[in-house]
PDB file of C-alpha atoms and ligand atoms in Angstrom:
ATOM      1  CA  UNK A   1       0.000   0.000   0.000  1.00  0.00           C
ATOM      2  CA  UNK A   2       1.352   3.368  -0.993  1.00  0.00           C
ATOM      3  CA  UNK A   3       2.163   5.912   1.651  1.00  0.00           C
ATOM      4  CA  UNK A   4      -0.263   8.787   0.989  1.00  0.00           C
ATOM      5  CA  UNK A   5       0.740  12.249   2.161  1.00  0.00           C
ATOM      6  CA  UNK A   6      -1.942  14.928   1.921  1.00  0.00           C
ATOM      7  CA  UNK A   7      -0.438  18.398   1.733  1.00  0.00           C
ATOM      8  CA  UNK A   8      -1.894  21.896   1.934  1.00  0.00           C
ATOM      9  CA  UNK A   9      -0.825  22.775  -1.588  1.00  0.00           C
ATOM     10  CA  UNK A  10       1.742  22.608  -4.349  1.00  0.00           C
ATOM     11  CA  UNK A  11       4.376  24.529  -2.467  1.00  0.00           C
ATOM     12  CA  UNK A  12       4.380  22.168   0.505  1.00  0.00           C
ATOM     13  CA  UNK A  13       4.424  19.194  -1.843  1.00  0.00           C
ATOM     14  CA  UNK A  14       7.354  20.650  -3.741  1.00  0.00           C
ATOM     15  CA  UNK A  15       9.314  21.224  -0.565  1.00  0.00           C
ATOM     16  CA  UNK A  16       8.632  17.767   0.823  1.00  0.00           C
ATOM     17  CA  UNK A  17       9.721  15.960  -2.321  1.00  0.00           C
ATOM     18  CA  UNK A  18      12.673  18.292  -2.926  1.00  0.00           C
ATOM     19  CA  UNK A  19      13.931  17.542   0.596  1.00  0.00           C
ATOM     20  CA  UNK A  20      13.693  13.794  -0.043  1.00  0.00           C
ATOM     21  CA  UNK A  21      15.667  14.223  -3.275  1.00  0.00           C
ATOM     22  CA  UNK A  22      18.263  16.404  -1.522  1.00  0.00           C
ATOM     23  CA  UNK A  23      18.743  13.748   1.198  1.00  0.00           C
ATOM     24  CA  UNK A  24      19.297  11.162  -1.507  1.00  0.00           C
ATOM     25  CA  UNK A  25      21.806  13.313  -3.412  1.00  0.00           C
ATOM     26  CA  UNK A  26      23.737  14.235  -0.252  1.00  0.00           C
ATOM     27  CA  UNK A  27      24.087  10.558   0.669  1.00  0.00           C
ATOM     28  CA  UNK A  28      24.740   9.436  -2.898  1.00  0.00           C
ATOM     29  CA  UNK A  29      26.206  12.184  -5.121  1.00  0.00           C
ATOM     30  CA  UNK A  30      25.809  10.098  -8.283  1.00  0.00           C
ATOM     31  CA  UNK A  31      22.133   9.380  -7.549  1.00  0.00           C
ATOM     32  CA  UNK A  32      19.935   8.587 -10.536  1.00  0.00           C
ATOM     33  CA  UNK A  33      16.766  10.673 -10.648  1.00  0.00           C
ATOM     34  CA  UNK A  34      13.716   9.840 -12.729  1.00  0.00           C
ATOM     35  CA  UNK A  35      12.400  13.134 -14.064  1.00  0.00           C
ATOM     36  CA  UNK A  36       8.801  13.819 -15.053  1.00  0.00           C
ATOM     37  CA  UNK A  37       7.449  16.643 -17.174  1.00  0.00           C
ATOM     38  CA  UNK A  38       4.021  18.283 -17.204  1.00  0.00           C
ATOM     39  CA  UNK A  39       3.042  21.025 -14.777  1.00  0.00           C
ATOM     40  CA  UNK A  40       2.794  18.799 -11.685  1.00  0.00           C
ATOM     41  CA  UNK A  41       6.507  18.345 -10.842  1.00  0.00           C
ATOM     42  CA  UNK A  42       7.360  22.032 -11.332  1.00  0.00           C
ATOM     43  CA  UNK A  43       6.989  22.929  -7.611  1.00  0.00           C
ATOM     44  CA  UNK A  44       9.503  20.154  -6.838  1.00  0.00           C
ATOM     45  CA  UNK A  45      12.022  21.538  -9.312  1.00  0.00           C
ATOM     46  CA  UNK A  46      11.485  25.061  -7.952  1.00  0.00           C
ATOM     47  CA  UNK A  47      12.138  23.918  -4.377  1.00  0.00           C
ATOM     48  CA  UNK A  48      15.186  21.858  -5.325  1.00  0.00           C
ATOM     49  CA  UNK A  49      17.457  24.898  -5.669  1.00  0.00           C
ATOM     50  CA  UNK A  50      17.146  25.682  -1.971  1.00  0.00           C
ATOM     51  CA  UNK A  51      16.997  22.058  -0.822  1.00  0.00           C
ATOM     52  CA  UNK A  52      20.226  21.248  -2.666  1.00  0.00           C
ATOM     53  CA  UNK A  53      22.078  24.407  -1.624  1.00  0.00           C
ATOM     54  CA  UNK A  54      25.750  23.599  -1.078  1.00  0.00           C
ATOM     55  CA  UNK A  55      25.412  20.001  -2.278  1.00  0.00           C
ATOM     56  CA  UNK A  56      27.719  18.630  -4.979  1.00  0.00           C
ATOM     57  CA  UNK A  57      25.391  17.992  -7.927  1.00  0.00           C
ATOM     58  CA  UNK A  58      28.092  17.510 -10.546  1.00  0.00           C
ATOM     59  CA  UNK A  59      27.601  13.724 -10.639  1.00  0.00           C
ATOM     60  CA  UNK A  60      23.803  13.569 -10.389  1.00  0.00           C
ATOM     61  CA  UNK A  61      22.292  11.581 -13.235  1.00  0.00           C
ATOM     62  CA  UNK A  62      18.765  11.793 -14.605  1.00  0.00           C
ATOM     63  CA  UNK A  63      16.383  10.078 -16.994  1.00  0.00           C
ATOM     64  CA  UNK A  64      13.237  11.723 -18.315  1.00  0.00           C
ATOM     65  CA  UNK A  65      10.150   9.558 -18.578  1.00  0.00           C
ATOM     66  CA  UNK A  66       9.188  10.427 -22.100  1.00  0.00           C
ATOM     67  CA  UNK A  67       9.503  12.600 -25.204  1.00  0.00           C
ATOM     68  CA  UNK A  68       7.364  13.567 -28.171  1.00  0.00           C
ATOM     69  CA  UNK A  69       8.216  11.977 -31.510  1.00  0.00           C
ATOM     70  CA  UNK A  70       9.129  14.269 -34.369  1.00  0.00           C
ATOM     71  CA  UNK A  71       9.269  17.497 -32.378  1.00  0.00           C
ATOM     72  CA  UNK A  72      12.530  19.395 -32.872  1.00  0.00           C
ATOM     73  CA  UNK A  73      14.501  18.996 -29.603  1.00  0.00           C
ATOM     74  CA  UNK A  74      15.003  22.783 -29.738  1.00  0.00           C
ATOM     75  CA  UNK A  75      11.201  23.363 -29.710  1.00  0.00           C
ATOM     76  CA  UNK A  76      10.366  24.982 -26.359  1.00  0.00           C
ATOM     77  CA  UNK A  77       7.837  22.221 -25.544  1.00  0.00           C
ATOM     78  CA  UNK A  78      10.028  19.251 -26.391  1.00  0.00           C
ATOM     79  CA  UNK A  79      10.671  17.442 -23.122  1.00  0.00           C
ATOM     80  CA  UNK A  80      14.405  17.847 -23.798  1.00  0.00           C
ATOM     81  CA  UNK A  81      13.864  21.644 -23.698  1.00  0.00           C
ATOM     82  CA  UNK A  82      11.554  21.454 -20.669  1.00  0.00           C
ATOM     83  CA  UNK A  83      14.023  19.359 -18.655  1.00  0.00           C
ATOM     84  CA  UNK A  84      16.906  21.648 -19.660  1.00  0.00           C
ATOM     85  CA  UNK A  85      14.964  24.797 -18.732  1.00  0.00           C
ATOM     86  CA  UNK A  86      13.305  23.584 -15.527  1.00  0.00           C
ATOM     87  CA  UNK A  87      15.889  21.218 -14.082  1.00  0.00           C
ATOM     88  CA  UNK A  88      19.341  21.144 -15.684  1.00  0.00           C
ATOM     89  CA  UNK A  89      20.016  24.871 -15.982  1.00  0.00           C
ATOM     90  CA  UNK A  90      18.556  26.164 -12.693  1.00  0.00           C
ATOM     91  CA  UNK A  91      20.236  23.391 -10.675  1.00  0.00           C
ATOM     92  CA  UNK A  92      23.517  23.474 -12.586  1.00  0.00           C
ATOM     93  CA  UNK A  93      23.412  19.762 -13.454  1.00  0.00           C
ATOM     94  CA  UNK A  94      25.779  18.257 -16.020  1.00  0.00           C
ATOM     95  CA  UNK A  95      23.698  18.119 -19.238  1.00  0.00           C
ATOM     96  CA  UNK A  96      25.656  15.068 -20.429  1.00  0.00           C
ATOM     97  CA  UNK A  97      24.352  13.123 -17.444  1.00  0.00           C
ATOM     98  CA  UNK A  98      20.692  13.979 -18.032  1.00  0.00           C
ATOM     99  CA  UNK A  99      18.991  11.767 -20.589  1.00  0.00           C
ATOM    100  CA  UNK A 100      15.762  12.223 -22.527  1.00  0.00           C
ATOM    101  CA  UNK A 101      14.481   9.577 -24.952  1.00  0.00           C
ATOM    102  CA  UNK A 102      15.418  10.215 -28.591  1.00  0.00           C
ATOM    103  CA  UNK A 103      12.223  11.232 -30.384  1.00  0.00           C
ATOM    104  CA  UNK A 104      13.853  11.881 -33.746  1.00  0.00           C
ATOM    105  CA  UNK A 105      12.207  10.013 -36.644  1.00  0.00           C
ATOM    106  CA  UNK A 106      15.640   8.710 -37.737  1.00  0.00           C
ATOM    107  CA  UNK A 107      16.323   7.035 -34.400  1.00  0.00           C
ATOM    108  CA  UNK A 108      12.834   5.745 -33.785  1.00  0.00           C
ATOM    109  CA  UNK A 109      13.414   2.045 -34.404  1.00  0.00           C
ATOM    110  CA  UNK A 110      16.090   1.683 -31.761  1.00  0.00           C
ATOM    111  CA  UNK A 111      15.134   4.474 -29.365  1.00  0.00           C
ATOM    112  CA  UNK A 112      13.467   2.209 -26.806  1.00  0.00           C
ATOM    113  CA  UNK A 113      16.256  -0.331 -26.515  1.00  0.00           C
ATOM    114  CA  UNK A 114      18.937   2.381 -26.436  1.00  0.00           C
ATOM    115  CA  UNK A 115      17.148   4.130 -23.578  1.00  0.00           C
ATOM    116  CA  UNK A 116      16.664   0.916 -21.627  1.00  0.00           C
ATOM    117  CA  UNK A 117      20.364   0.149 -22.044  1.00  0.00           C
ATOM    118  CA  UNK A 118      21.343   3.618 -20.771  1.00  0.00           C
ATOM    119  CA  UNK A 119      19.138   3.235 -17.673  1.00  0.00           C
ATOM    120  CA  UNK A 120      20.577  -0.212 -16.992  1.00  0.00           C
ATOM    121  CA  UNK A 121      24.126   1.072 -17.418  1.00  0.00           C
ATOM    122  CA  UNK A 122      23.433   3.779 -14.832  1.00  0.00           C
ATOM    123  CA  UNK A 123      22.352   1.050 -12.413  1.00  0.00           C
ATOM    124  CA  UNK A 124      18.645   1.923 -12.514  1.00  0.00           C
ATOM    125  CA  UNK A 125      16.657   4.870 -11.188  1.00  0.00           C
ATOM    126  CA  UNK A 126      16.849   5.632  -7.450  1.00  0.00           C
ATOM    127  CA  UNK A 127      13.858   7.953  -7.165  1.00  0.00           C
ATOM    128  CA  UNK A 128      11.241   8.360  -9.874  1.00  0.00           C
ATOM    129  CA  UNK A 129       9.028  11.442  -9.839  1.00  0.00           C
ATOM    130  CA  UNK A 130       5.631  10.828 -11.437  1.00  0.00           C
ATOM    131  CA  UNK A 131       2.656  12.933 -12.392  1.00  0.00           C
ATOM    132  CA  UNK A 132      -0.587  11.343 -13.550  1.00  0.00           C
ATOM    133  CA  UNK A 133      -2.815  12.177 -16.505  1.00  0.00           C
ATOM    134  CA  UNK A 134      -6.542  12.729 -16.083  1.00  0.00           C
ATOM    135  CA  UNK A 135      -7.049   9.351 -17.790  1.00  0.00           C
ATOM    136  CA  UNK A 136      -4.664   7.696 -15.344  1.00  0.00           C
ATOM    137  CA  UNK A 137      -1.606   7.593 -17.617  1.00  0.00           C
ATOM    138  CA  UNK A 138       1.881   7.732 -16.158  1.00  0.00           C
ATOM    139  CA  UNK A 139       4.731   8.770 -18.395  1.00  0.00           C
ATOM    140  CA  UNK A 140       2.831   8.460 -21.648  1.00  0.00           C
ATOM    141  CA  UNK A 141       1.578   4.969 -20.862  1.00  0.00           C
ATOM    142  CA  UNK A 142      -1.975   5.442 -21.985  1.00  0.00           C
ATOM    143  CA  UNK A 143      -4.876   3.184 -20.962  1.00  0.00           C
ATOM    144  CA  UNK A 144      -4.307  -0.298 -22.353  1.00  0.00           C
ATOM    145  CA  UNK A 145      -0.545  -0.249 -21.684  1.00  0.00           C
ATOM    146  CA  UNK A 146       0.861  -3.509 -20.410  1.00  0.00           C
ATOM    147  CA  UNK A 147       2.227  -3.558 -16.873  1.00  0.00           C
ATOM    148  CA  UNK A 148       5.272  -5.329 -18.346  1.00  0.00           C
ATOM    149  CA  UNK A 149       5.881  -2.691 -21.051  1.00  0.00           C
ATOM    150  CA  UNK A 150       9.344  -1.268 -21.715  1.00  0.00           C
ATOM    151  CA  UNK A 151      10.449   2.004 -23.337  1.00  0.00           C
ATOM    152  CA  UNK A 152       8.727   2.201 -26.726  1.00  0.00           C
ATOM    153  CA  UNK A 153       6.871   4.394 -29.195  1.00  0.00           C
ATOM    154  CA  UNK A 154       3.188   4.974 -28.458  1.00  0.00           C
ATOM    155  CA  UNK A 155       0.315   6.888 -30.013  1.00  0.00           C
ATOM    156  CA  UNK A 156      -1.079   9.656 -27.818  1.00  0.00           C
ATOM    157  CA  UNK A 157      -4.791   9.485 -27.041  1.00  0.00           C
ATOM    158  CA  UNK A 158      -7.066  12.302 -28.126  1.00  0.00           C
ATOM    159  CA  UNK A 159      -7.635  13.117 -24.418  1.00  0.00           C
ATOM    160  CA  UNK A 160      -3.909  13.584 -23.771  1.00  0.00           C
ATOM    161  CA  UNK A 161      -3.450  15.633 -26.932  1.00  0.00           C
ATOM    162  CA  UNK A 162      -6.314  17.878 -25.783  1.00  0.00           C
ATOM    163  CA  UNK A 163      -4.855  18.108 -22.245  1.00  0.00           C
ATOM    164  CA  UNK A 164      -1.436  19.048 -23.629  1.00  0.00           C
ATOM    165  CA  UNK A 165      -2.729  21.447 -26.316  1.00  0.00           C
ATOM    166  CA  UNK A 166      -2.333  24.258 -23.771  1.00  0.00           C
ATOM    167  CA  UNK A 167       1.425  24.050 -24.253  1.00  0.00           C
ATOM    168  CA  UNK A 168       1.129  24.513 -28.034  1.00  0.00           C
ATOM    169  CA  UNK A 169      -0.463  27.106 -30.341  1.00  0.00           C
ATOM    170  CA  UNK A 170      -3.205  24.656 -31.315  1.00  0.00           C
ATOM    171  CA  UNK A 171      -4.080  20.987 -30.897  1.00  0.00           C
ATOM    172  CA  UNK A 172      -2.880  20.385 -34.462  1.00  0.00           C
ATOM    173  CA  UNK A 173       0.649  21.192 -33.291  1.00  0.00           C
ATOM    174  CA  UNK A 174       0.591  18.495 -30.567  1.00  0.00           C
ATOM    175  CA  UNK A 175       2.549  15.501 -31.870  1.00  0.00           C
ATOM    176  CA  UNK A 176       0.650  12.260 -32.510  1.00  0.00           C
ATOM    177  CA  UNK A 177       3.316   9.953 -31.075  1.00  0.00           C
ATOM    178  CA  UNK A 178       5.720   9.762 -28.185  1.00  0.00           C
ATOM    179  CA  UNK A 179       8.484   7.587 -26.757  1.00  0.00           C
ATOM    180  CA  UNK A 180       7.812   6.622 -23.169  1.00  0.00           C
ATOM    181  CA  UNK A 181       9.397   4.470 -20.512  1.00  0.00           C
ATOM    182  CA  UNK A 182       7.137   1.469 -20.063  1.00  0.00           C
ATOM    183  CA  UNK A 183       5.235   0.625 -16.894  1.00  0.00           C
ATOM    184  CA  UNK A 184       7.663  -2.272 -16.396  1.00  0.00           C
ATOM    185  CA  UNK A 185      10.569   0.178 -16.700  1.00  0.00           C
ATOM    186  CA  UNK A 186       9.018   2.623 -14.228  1.00  0.00           C
ATOM    187  CA  UNK A 187       8.281  -0.144 -11.718  1.00  0.00           C
ATOM    188  CA  UNK A 188      12.004  -0.970 -11.559  1.00  0.00           C
ATOM    189  CA  UNK A 189      12.864   2.408 -10.019  1.00  0.00           C
ATOM    190  CA  UNK A 190      13.713   1.945  -6.355  1.00  0.00           C
ATOM    191  CA  UNK A 191      11.294   4.581  -5.025  1.00  0.00           C
ATOM    192  CA  UNK A 192       8.253   6.021  -6.808  1.00  0.00           C
ATOM    193  CA  UNK A 193       6.961   9.456  -5.820  1.00  0.00           C
ATOM    194  CA  UNK A 194       3.662  10.333  -7.461  1.00  0.00           C
ATOM    195  CA  UNK A 195       2.300  13.865  -7.182  1.00  0.00           C
ATOM    196  CA  UNK A 196      -1.130  15.189  -8.133  1.00  0.00           C
ATOM    197  CA  UNK A 197      -3.026  18.390  -7.520  1.00  0.00           C
ATOM    198  CA  UNK A 198      -6.614  19.452  -8.067  1.00  0.00           C
ATOM    199  CA  UNK A 199     -10.041  17.924  -8.408  1.00  0.00           C
ATOM    200  CA  UNK A 200      -9.401  16.989 -12.045  1.00  0.00           C
ATOM    201  CA  UNK A 201      -6.920  14.338 -10.876  1.00  0.00           C
ATOM    202  CA  UNK A 202      -9.106  12.909  -8.090  1.00  0.00           C
ATOM    203  CA  UNK A 203     -10.497   9.973 -10.097  1.00  0.00           C
ATOM    204  CA  UNK A 204      -7.086   9.066 -11.520  1.00  0.00           C
ATOM    205  CA  UNK A 205      -5.538   9.207  -8.031  1.00  0.00           C
ATOM    206  CA  UNK A 206      -8.271   7.048  -6.498  1.00  0.00           C
ATOM    207  CA  UNK A 207      -7.886   4.501  -9.296  1.00  0.00           C
ATOM    208  CA  UNK A 208      -4.107   4.484  -9.005  1.00  0.00           C
ATOM    209  CA  UNK A 209      -3.977   4.172  -5.225  1.00  0.00           C
ATOM    210  CA  UNK A 210      -6.898   1.894  -4.406  1.00  0.00           C
ATOM    211  CA  UNK A 211      -8.714   0.891  -7.587  1.00  0.00           C
ATOM    212  CA  UNK A 212      -8.371  -2.532  -9.191  1.00  0.00           C
ATOM    213  CA  UNK A 213      -5.086  -3.320 -10.904  1.00  0.00           C
ATOM    214  CA  UNK A 214      -6.021  -2.637 -14.490  1.00  0.00           C
ATOM    215  CA  UNK A 215      -4.390  -1.613 -17.738  1.00  0.00           C
ATOM    216  CA  UNK A 216      -7.383   0.729 -18.206  1.00  0.00           C
ATOM    217  CA  UNK A 217      -5.838   2.873 -15.488  1.00  0.00           C
ATOM    218  CA  UNK A 218      -2.070   2.568 -15.990  1.00  0.00           C
ATOM    219  CA  UNK A 219      -1.324   4.408 -12.742  1.00  0.00           C
ATOM    220  CA  UNK A 220      -2.757   1.444 -10.807  1.00  0.00           C
ATOM    221  CA  UNK A 221       0.543  -0.297 -11.630  1.00  0.00           C
ATOM    222  CA  UNK A 222       2.095   1.603  -8.701  1.00  0.00           C
ATOM    223  CA  UNK A 223       0.279  -0.827  -6.394  1.00  0.00           C
ATOM    224  CA  UNK A 224       2.743  -3.493  -7.538  1.00  0.00           C
ATOM    225  CA  UNK A 225       5.678  -1.477  -6.196  1.00  0.00           C
ATOM    226  CA  UNK A 226       6.954  -1.970  -2.634  1.00  0.00           C
ATOM    227  CA  UNK A 227       7.977   1.661  -2.083  1.00  0.00           C
ATOM    228  CA  UNK A 228       5.569   4.337  -3.293  1.00  0.00           C
ATOM    229  CA  UNK A 229       4.899   7.775  -1.843  1.00  0.00           C
ATOM    230  CA  UNK A 230       1.851   9.651  -3.127  1.00  0.00           C
ATOM    231  CA  UNK A 231       1.918  13.389  -2.424  1.00  0.00           C
ATOM    232  CA  UNK A 232      -1.415  15.062  -3.165  1.00  0.00           C
ATOM    233  CA  UNK A 233      -3.521  18.040  -2.157  1.00  0.00           C
ATOM    234  CA  UNK A 234      -6.973  17.671  -0.610  1.00  0.00           C
ATOM    235  CA  UNK A 235      -8.787  18.120  -3.917  1.00  0.00           C
ATOM    236  CA  UNK A 236      -6.787  15.330  -5.568  1.00  0.00           C
ATOM    237  CA  UNK A 237      -7.419  13.162  -2.489  1.00  0.00           C
ATOM    238  CA  UNK A 238     -11.167  13.818  -2.479  1.00  0.00           C
ATOM    239  CA  UNK A 239     -12.210  10.441  -3.968  1.00  0.00           C
ATOM    240  CA  UNK A 240      -9.931   8.280  -1.830  1.00  0.00           C
TER     241      UNK A 240
HETATM  242  C1  GLP B 301       1.939  14.508 -19.646  1.00  0.00           C
HETATM  243  C2  GLP B 301       3.228  13.778 -19.221  1.00  0.00           C
HETATM  244  C3  GLP B 301       3.036  13.014 -17.957  1.00  0.00           C
HETATM  245  C4  GLP B 301       2.322  13.883 -16.948  1.00  0.00           C
HETATM  246  C5  GLP B 301       0.923  14.221 -17.429  1.00  0.00           C
HETATM  247  C6  GLP B 301       0.169  15.149 -16.486  1.00  0.00           C
HETATM  248  O1  GLP B 301       1.221  13.864 -20.626  1.00  0.00           O
HETATM  249  N1  GLP B 301       3.766  12.921 -20.220  1.00  0.00           N
HETATM  250  O2  GLP B 301       4.293  12.573 -17.481  1.00  0.00           O
HETATM  251  O3  GLP B 301       2.228  13.219 -15.721  1.00  0.00           O
HETATM  252  O4  GLP B 301       0.969  14.790 -18.690  1.00  0.00           O
HETATM  253  O5  GLP B 301       0.433  16.493 -16.791  1.00  0.00           O
HETATM  254  P1  GLP B 301       0.240  17.670 -15.766  1.00  0.00           P
HETATM  255  O6  GLP B 301       1.215  17.430 -14.695  1.00  0.00           O
HETATM  256  O7  GLP B 301       0.550  18.923 -16.526  1.00  0.00           O
HETATM  257  O8  GLP B 301      -1.168  17.590 -15.307  1.00  0.00           O
END
């Protein structure tokens, strides 16, 4: 059963998770962080600057959960750009140690296996930050994803493209495909920390934390993991 921590708001959540990450990095300077995108983890990244003050971050390694396919990595909404802007630059991490799946059309056939190999070579992820989609997806593992899935190319659902259209000029600009770590990949991280805020996430959170284990709600896969911390506000906890 996941440990559920109900917080007063995003700021408290950010601080709590940032402190856990800082403890990890201080005890293990080459810690491997699993980085999520979307708006949910932003308060964590904002709080990390203070939490990590004075710590040696030069050897910290990181792996993003996912990337759009066919979006120029220099596009401001590519997850490569988001991770660089929100995490690597403000914290002064070594960009060569922070990995994002290759979403280029040329590399698409081998992108999944190359990413899996890089994670394995790093010794696996120590702490994986997760958001959750309104349809219960984690990473970009949309409903129907196998619990055993590995990093691979997926088609985005219409719901996710609509949810993410706010980051683009129009929904037509939202890519159709993505590369995402699989649920099986995510479950191998040593500690999962799932965050969610707001009423819109309440059903997904309830399904993930205490609903039946089902591929229809990919987030329910977290119930298979021995060490999960769920950090949510009261609105996101309202259907628990
Ligand atoms: C995106 C990301 C997910 C994220 C989800 C929720 O599709 N690929 O990793 O958890 O959306 O986004 P937000 O945090 O903005 O609600």
